[in-house]
């Protein structure tokens, strides 16, 4: 017992030294500021970076104390080098803590997504076995975390500390990225510790993509200076030794802590360290070296189980009895090698978990564990979990570590785990499948061939879900090599999927090559390969070769024996619809759109899951032909099915279409949200061009809602990944041009429009050209070049006539109206025509803008009552759809109209003191109307009415509404008597 007390005393010294924090005053000031900001409702991201031992974890601990003192909810999580196959491992602690808070507050039953998230992060051996996560898509888990944090921080806000993120698993990185792009509904202080040189590029990029809702603070840690080191050491060592310790430690607090217990050897002639990391590991290894056999076995078993670990699993994994394992655990806790990790859930449901004092301790234990013992311990863990009825997901990490090639039971466990996590944690599923493929026979025969083929196809699907499309393509290639010669028809869906993946990767040439190579293996009249011909038609349409695409579609119909199935007809109609829409042939488009919509509307979800490409084609054809409401309906169905079936690679395509359509219907909030979701999913599959599309659509909606200045940054960033002269360039340049025009930069606007209208080519989206020419005409007028503006207006008219769409006709009329602004009467007629066209196509916000311009033209002609009515309608449309910028412009126009109204003759001096607008407001007050009612009657804002009333009170020398009523009634009576 005396030896144990000595070891415990040494542990106490370590704890006392590690509690001190010196030399980080500047960093602490930043952390205090961040805590105060969070308490005041401002969300902040703090990124703490530095080499091992510099104090990242210590600063996060101090931040936790500061936040707790301020009343924030404090949650902490940590990644582990040895748990990168564990889904959402960084968020395991925070999720369990949130769950505990929900239970303690008497919260009702958890929703499906939150229950699934909790089940995934519980430690091995303590999961309920419901497998609810198998039916939940990972995007829904992301939203579940956001809801959990919102509830947990609803009092004052929340601090979420995430340490050692350089070791984070893929699922945790996705969750972090989600939080940085979609903050929860509560002030959040997100503090992250990581080693920058070990951090993945994706992790570093995530911080760059943090939205403007966050204030961002970066704290790169440097070694402590000599003064701080001396302060940390105190007076427990002679001066000469303190100087040596400062020099040898290099200012690293962790090294300094450990070196205080060691002789100062291992240094060069000048006293500098020769290999501090090895010295540190040796020091920590000395703590472990004194352990007895049972204690060492228990510590090794803990390292195998994970961090944190369930203490009741130690005995079986270590090969010890239950009693000896618990006795050994008491010794380990007394030496401060393992510690409680805090309450991780309701005590009646989740046992107290333990963790290592420092991740480095676990690393040393793991690396010093003999390989044979390590394999045996993992096998014992797997066996113990199987005996407890644990799921394949819980067993998979241990089976993967202990199984040998040819272990078919391990292959079964890993493939089952992959199937269960394919939707909720596809990165983990891909890992299990790769391991299963490594363990399975490499040259299979008989049924094993089909099993390996299914594993490869499963790997392709999970890689497609994670966005690792290159690995998806490779798995599909390997799967093709396994298809038996006598079952060549099995190649068709694999090649078709591979072409889709190539197309999503942006390589239409590779997609076309894969399809043509496969078609060459078959007779030209074989109908079985029609799915490949349909894909080839889609590729041709994407490349702008509409005639070639139409030829492939004709071949499909000609070779399909009657009766032609609805799936074939749907695919043909959807592809033709989008091709016709891009090329501006709106007559045929209408027929194709109606045909495709009729077929898709009757599909069940299971059938829809195999037709998402067609759903997307139909949706884009609908928005390009101004059928926005129908597109929203179809995209809503497609997105629901894509999420449910894990087809994440289709999500950006569908979400972008939904955003475009929602903007067309005036749903600006929905358009911005859909664009944000599209950006998230585009990041998951690493598609900069799709990110650009998402930014473009978000900028377009933001410009309408908040004005051009709020949209400029996103519009500028959207143009960066765009390939010049491609469709992304067209859309992005057009949106940025519109923003520049509203910012008062017409020269920039004109130059951008020139890049998309100055050349005619097959890829041009012809159904939008009248809108682009309209923007150019307005910009030329702003520059004072009426002749150039007239030319652009005529081009708009020609483009609109070519497509015969009411919205584009509206833009043509709008362009000509702007050119004729020097003749207000003629301009008013054209603005009226534009507004009616926009109303006919249900482009409500375009109609609102046209009516605002009409009101200004009517004002110029002196038709004030008509001007009031048109501007009022513009404001009503803007307010109804959250278009704040348009509403503000309409409000300004209303004030201009009010200032132009003449005063009535015959008023008393008091009447004359009031403007015409003020007199109207005073009359309405006299009739008992509220400020809001007056604002609605006169098409003003309530704040404008309040400002007018303030001036009326001052002019009439009254201080209340009742006094105003009395004075105004007397004035009216005097006027009547005078008359």
Coordinates of N, CA, C and O in Angstrom, one line a residue, residues 24 48-57 164 166 194-198 220-223 252-255:
X24 N -0.6 33.0 -20.8 CA -1.7 33.0 -21.9 C -2.7 34.1 -21.6 O -3.9 33.9 -21.9
X48 N -8.3 27.1 -31.8 CA -7.1 27.1 -31.1 C -6.2 26.1 -31.7 O -6.5 24.9 -31.7
X49 N -5.0 26.5 -32.2 CA -4.1 25.6 -32.9 C -2.7 25.6 -32.3 O -2.3 26.7 -31.7
X50 N -2.0 24.5 -32.4 CA -0.7 24.5 -31.9 C -0.2 23.1 -31.8 O -0.9 22.1 -31.9
X51 N 1.1 22.9 -31.6 CA 1.7 21.6 -31.5 C 1.3 20.9 -30.2 O 0.8 21.6 -29.3
X52 N 1.6 19.6 -30.1 CA 1.2 18.9 -28.9 C 1.8 19.5 -27.6 O 3.0 19.9 -27.7
X53 N 1.1 19.6 -26.6 CA 1.6 20.1 -25.3 C 1.6 21.6 -25.1 O 2.0 22.0 -24.0
X54 N 1.2 22.4 -26.0 CA 1.3 23.8 -25.9 C 0.1 24.4 -25.1 O 0.1 25.5 -24.7
X55 N -0.9 23.5 -24.8 CA -1.9 24.0 -23.9 C -3.3 24.2 -24.5 O -4.1 24.9 -24.0
X56 N -3.6 23.6 -25.6 CA -4.9 23.7 -26.3 C -6.0 23.2 -25.4 O -7.0 23.8 -25.1
X57 N -5.7 22.0 -24.8 CA -6.7 21.4 -23.9 C -6.9 22.2 -22.7 O -8.0 22.4 -22.2
X164 N -8.8 18.1 -30.1 CA -8.1 17.1 -31.0 C -8.9 16.8 -32.3 O -8.9 15.6 -32.7
X166 N -8.0 17.2 -35.2 CA -7.2 16.6 -36.3 C -7.4 15.1 -36.4 O -7.0 14.5 -37.4
X194 N -7.0 21.9 -32.3 CA -6.4 21.0 -33.3 C -5.0 21.3 -33.6 O -4.5 22.4 -33.3
X195 N -4.3 20.3 -34.1 CA -2.9 20.5 -34.5 C -2.9 20.8 -36.0 O -3.3 19.9 -36.8
X196 N -2.5 22.0 -36.4 CA -2.7 22.4 -37.8 C -2.0 21.5 -38.8 O -2.4 21.3 -39.9
X197 N -0.8 21.0 -38.4 CA 0.0 20.2 -39.4 C -0.5 18.8 -39.6 O -0.2 18.1 -40.5
X198 N -1.4 18.4 -38.7 CA -2.0 17.1 -38.8 C -3.5 17.1 -39.3 O -4.1 16.1 -39.5
X220 N -3.4 30.9 -32.6 CA -2.3 30.0 -32.8 C -1.4 30.1 -31.6 O -0.9 31.2 -31.2
X221 N -1.1 29.0 -30.9 CA -0.3 29.0 -29.7 C 1.2 28.9 -30.0 O 1.6 28.1 -30.8
X222 N 1.9 29.7 -29.3 CA 3.4 29.7 -29.4 C 4.0 29.1 -28.0 O 3.2 29.1 -27.0
X223 N 5.2 28.7 -28.0 CA 5.8 28.2 -26.8 C 5.8 29.4 -25.7 O 5.8 30.6 -26.1
X252 N 7.4 24.4 -23.9 CA 6.2 23.6 -24.0 C 5.7 23.2 -22.6 O 6.4 22.5 -21.9
X253 N 4.5 23.6 -22.2 CA 4.0 23.4 -20.8 C 4.0 21.9 -20.5 O 4.3 21.5 -19.4
X254 N 3.5 21.1 -21.4 CA 3.4 19.7 -21.1 C 4.8 19.0 -20.9 O 5.0 18.2 -20.0
X255 N 5.7 19.4 -21.8 CA 7.1 18.9 -21.6 C 7.7 19.3 -20.3 O 8.3 18.6 -19.6

